[in-house]
Tab-separated table of C-alpha atoms in Angstrom:
chain	number	residue	atom	x	y	z
A	1	MET	CA	68.454	8.737	-97.488
A	2	ARG	CA	68.926	5.876	-99.896
A	3	ARG	CA	65.664	4.817	-101.556
A	4	LEU	CA	64.824	1.174	-102.046
A	5	SER	CA	61.988	1.033	-104.531
A	6	GLY	CA	59.760	-1.983	-104.696
A	7	PHE	CA	59.556	-2.710	-100.959
A	8	HIS	CA	56.872	-0.234	-99.961
A	9	LEU	CA	55.436	3.098	-101.014
A	10	ARG	CA	57.944	5.258	-99.143
A	11	GLY	CA	60.913	3.261	-100.429
A	12	LEU	CA	62.897	3.763	-97.213
A	13	VAL	CA	64.443	1.448	-94.644
A	14	PRO	CA	63.874	-0.198	-92.286
A	15	CYS	CA	61.361	-2.363	-94.058
A	16	LEU	CA	60.539	-5.991	-93.319
A	17	VAL	CA	59.165	-7.956	-96.232
A	18	ASP	CA	57.440	-11.202	-95.255
A	19	GLY	CA	55.937	-12.761	-98.357
A	20	GLU	CA	53.288	-10.338	-99.591
A	21	THR	CA	53.442	-8.272	-96.398
A	22	ALA	CA	55.665	-5.204	-96.112
A	23	VAL	CA	56.072	-3.656	-92.665
A	24	TRP	CA	57.983	-0.388	-92.383
A	25	ASP	CA	58.967	1.618	-89.342
A	26	SER	CA	60.962	-0.023	-86.574
A	27	LEU	CA	58.166	-0.007	-83.982
A	28	ALA	CA	55.728	-1.600	-86.414
A	29	ILE	CA	58.309	-4.221	-87.359
A	30	VAL	CA	58.903	-5.180	-83.726
A	31	GLU	CA	55.178	-5.471	-83.025
A	32	TYR	CA	54.712	-7.577	-86.176
A	33	LEU	CA	57.483	-9.904	-85.006
A	34	ALA	CA	56.086	-10.016	-81.456
A	35	GLU	CA	52.791	-11.333	-82.839
A	36	GLN	CA	54.664	-14.291	-84.326
A	37	HIS	CA	57.481	-14.996	-81.887
A	38	ALA	CA	57.608	-15.332	-78.115
A	39	ASN	CA	60.114	-13.321	-76.120
A	40	VAL	CA	60.444	-10.348	-78.489
A	41	TRP	CA	59.300	-8.309	-75.485
A	42	PRO	CA	59.907	-9.316	-71.846
A	43	SER	CA	57.256	-11.625	-70.395
A	44	ASP	CA	56.985	-9.619	-67.152
A	45	LYS	CA	54.278	-6.938	-67.522
A	46	GLY	CA	56.290	-4.208	-65.790
A	47	ALA	CA	59.480	-4.983	-67.702
A	48	ARG	CA	57.499	-5.120	-70.950
A	49	ALA	CA	55.912	-1.708	-70.314
A	50	TRP	CA	59.305	-0.197	-69.470
A	51	ALA	CA	60.918	-1.812	-72.528
A	52	ARG	CA	58.212	-0.500	-74.853
A	53	SER	CA	58.540	2.981	-73.390
A	54	ALA	CA	62.337	2.957	-73.680
A	55	SER	CA	62.066	1.679	-77.264
A	56	ALA	CA	59.597	4.404	-78.175
A	57	GLU	CA	61.930	6.987	-76.621
A	58	MET	CA	64.782	5.741	-78.827
A	59	HIS	CA	62.466	5.704	-81.834
A	60	SER	CA	61.408	9.338	-81.422
A	61	GLY	CA	64.198	10.917	-79.407
A	62	PHE	CA	67.924	11.422	-79.090
A	63	GLY	CA	68.042	13.852	-82.013
A	64	ALA	CA	71.439	15.306	-81.134
A	65	LEU	CA	72.942	11.818	-80.866
A	66	ARG	CA	71.610	10.985	-84.333
A	67	ASP	CA	72.655	14.354	-85.809
A	68	ASP	CA	76.087	14.669	-84.216
A	69	CYS	CA	77.107	11.001	-84.284
A	70	SER	CA	76.127	9.408	-87.556
A	71	MET	CA	75.968	5.625	-87.707
A	72	ASN	CA	79.247	4.225	-89.039
A	73	CYS	CA	80.552	0.953	-87.651
A	74	GLY	CA	84.057	0.951	-89.099
A	75	MET	CA	85.287	4.458	-88.409
A	76	ARG	CA	86.663	5.851	-85.159
A	77	VAL	CA	86.154	9.574	-84.770
A	78	THR	CA	87.457	11.942	-82.126
A	79	LEU	CA	84.772	14.549	-81.550
A	80	ASN	CA	85.922	18.171	-81.482
A	81	SER	CA	83.513	18.789	-78.615
A	82	LEU	CA	80.167	17.623	-77.309
A	83	SER	CA	77.334	20.081	-77.870
A	84	ALA	CA	75.036	20.880	-74.981
A	85	LYS	CA	72.290	18.925	-76.735
A	86	LEU	CA	74.523	15.892	-77.240
A	87	ASN	CA	75.598	16.059	-73.589
A	88	ALA	CA	71.920	16.123	-72.605
A	89	ASP	CA	71.160	13.133	-74.851
A	90	MET	CA	74.084	11.204	-73.403
A	91	ALA	CA	73.025	11.993	-69.830
A	92	ARG	CA	69.473	10.830	-70.570
A	93	LEU	CA	70.697	7.705	-72.364
A	94	ASP	CA	73.006	6.836	-69.495
A	95	ALA	CA	70.258	7.365	-66.909
A	96	LEU	CA	67.776	5.296	-68.916
A	97	TRP	CA	70.186	2.418	-69.371
A	98	GLN	CA	71.176	2.441	-65.694
A	99	GLN	CA	67.508	2.478	-64.702
A	100	GLY	CA	66.748	-0.611	-66.790
A	101	LEU	CA	69.868	-2.484	-65.735
A	102	GLU	CA	69.285	-1.776	-62.032
A	103	ARG	CA	65.517	-2.252	-62.002
A	104	PHE	CA	65.472	-5.522	-63.957
A	105	GLY	CA	68.841	-6.928	-62.874
A	106	GLY	CA	70.574	-7.067	-66.286
A	107	PRO	CA	72.633	-8.068	-68.069
A	108	PHE	CA	70.235	-6.596	-70.664
A	109	LEU	CA	68.030	-3.551	-70.295
A	110	ALA	CA	64.845	-5.383	-69.308
A	111	GLY	CA	66.391	-8.368	-67.557
A	112	LYS	CA	68.356	-11.509	-68.235
A	113	ASP	CA	67.340	-11.892	-71.899
A	114	PHE	CA	68.032	-9.802	-74.987
A	115	THR	CA	64.711	-8.319	-76.148
A	116	ALA	CA	63.413	-5.695	-78.564
A	117	VAL	CA	64.532	-2.827	-76.333
A	118	ASP	CA	68.138	-3.976	-76.672
A	119	ALA	CA	67.705	-4.177	-80.443
A	120	PHE	CA	66.542	-0.551	-80.457
A	121	TYR	CA	69.741	0.504	-78.682
A	122	ALA	CA	72.125	-1.752	-80.658
A	123	PRO	CA	72.965	1.039	-83.157
A	124	VAL	CA	73.774	3.289	-80.205
A	125	ALA	CA	76.392	0.765	-79.078
A	126	PHE	CA	78.113	1.185	-82.442
A	127	ARG	CA	77.861	4.978	-82.146
A	128	ALA	CA	79.397	4.801	-78.650
A	129	GLN	CA	82.271	2.776	-80.104
A	130	THR	CA	82.748	5.007	-83.153
A	131	PHE	CA	82.727	8.302	-81.240
A	132	ASN	CA	83.994	7.112	-77.820
A	133	LEU	CA	80.918	8.639	-76.201
A	134	PRO	CA	80.926	9.394	-72.464
A	135	LEU	CA	79.093	6.722	-70.475
A	136	SER	CA	79.075	5.480	-66.902
A	137	GLY	CA	80.829	2.228	-66.128
A	138	ALA	CA	77.540	0.292	-66.068
A	139	SER	CA	76.440	1.708	-69.412
A	140	GLN	CA	79.846	1.126	-71.000
A	141	ALA	CA	79.732	-2.491	-69.805
A	142	TYR	CA	76.280	-2.798	-71.413
A	143	VAL	CA	77.704	-1.450	-74.701
A	144	GLU	CA	80.502	-4.007	-74.515
A	145	ARG	CA	77.985	-6.828	-73.879
A	146	LEU	CA	75.988	-5.769	-76.929
A	147	LEU	CA	79.062	-5.474	-79.129
A	148	ALA	CA	80.193	-8.962	-78.076
A	149	LEU	CA	76.951	-10.655	-79.147
A	150	PRO	CA	77.432	-12.963	-82.169
A	151	ALA	CA	74.752	-11.125	-84.188
A	152	MET	CA	76.426	-7.782	-83.449
A	153	GLN	CA	79.804	-9.210	-84.420
A	154	ALA	CA	78.318	-10.438	-87.713
A	155	TRP	CA	76.741	-7.011	-88.346
A	156	TYR	CA	80.061	-5.334	-87.591
A	157	GLN	CA	82.019	-7.676	-89.862
A	158	ALA	CA	79.548	-7.149	-92.714
A	159	ALA	CA	79.867	-3.378	-92.269
A	160	LEU	CA	83.655	-3.575	-92.433
A	161	GLU	CA	83.468	-5.595	-95.651
A	162	GLU	CA	81.006	-3.237	-97.356
A	163	SER	CA	82.846	-1.420	-100.151
A	164	TRP	CA	80.050	0.982	-101.141
A	165	ARG	CA	80.480	4.515	-99.775
A	166	GLU	CA	77.996	7.380	-99.775
A	167	PRO	CA	79.988	10.652	-99.839
A	168	MET	CA	77.344	12.692	-97.997
A	169	HIS	CA	77.221	10.121	-95.197
A	170	GLU	CA	81.012	10.010	-94.984
A	171	ALA	CA	81.082	13.813	-94.593
A	172	GLU	CA	78.258	13.677	-92.051
A	173	THR	CA	80.220	11.186	-89.933
A	174	LEU	CA	83.203	13.551	-89.824
A	175	LYS	CA	81.356	16.885	-89.545
A	176	ASN	CA	82.001	17.208	-85.787
A	177	GLY	CA	85.313	15.437	-85.439
A	178	THR	CA	88.521	14.032	-86.828
A	179	LEU	CA	89.085	10.574	-88.264
A	180	LYS	CA	91.168	8.564	-85.824
A	181	ALA	CA	90.968	5.181	-87.610
A	182	ASP	CA	89.083	3.470	-90.413
A	183	TYR	CA	88.771	-0.308	-90.169
A	184	ARG	CA	86.661	-0.739	-93.317
A	185	GLN	CA	88.011	-2.367	-96.440
A	186	SER	CA	89.234	0.062	-99.078
């Protein structure tokens, strides 16, 4: 993992620096933001509880998805196969997303508005694109909605323009598959 000294004691990302305050860990960052901004979490109590639970599950789970499908926006990789653990993660992910979309009416996981739970799953949308992961129609449509958001498009464009490469991460991205395309700048 790339260390970023000077932000906080661990020197790792994510880290939000707000003046003299450093907040690390994605759950802590979201709660810090929710204290300052309305609508970070859904306003409905039931949707908010579900969204927090689904966010915590992403935060602490889906190990095979993280291990087998490294985050890389610009590459397209054909997986050699899906491990049993990755299949299980994908089945759980698909069920979770369908539950949120059906229960709260979409188009986002906890209802009509993009909230923190969608932010937690935004990197998964890029992984689904990179590795062409198996998803139901409803979940694939959700991925496409996320990828079409202006902020996601800006993130994607910035990733394509990034010239820095980390050899270990490049190898990790290709450890379970074959490079199909690379849309990043040289």
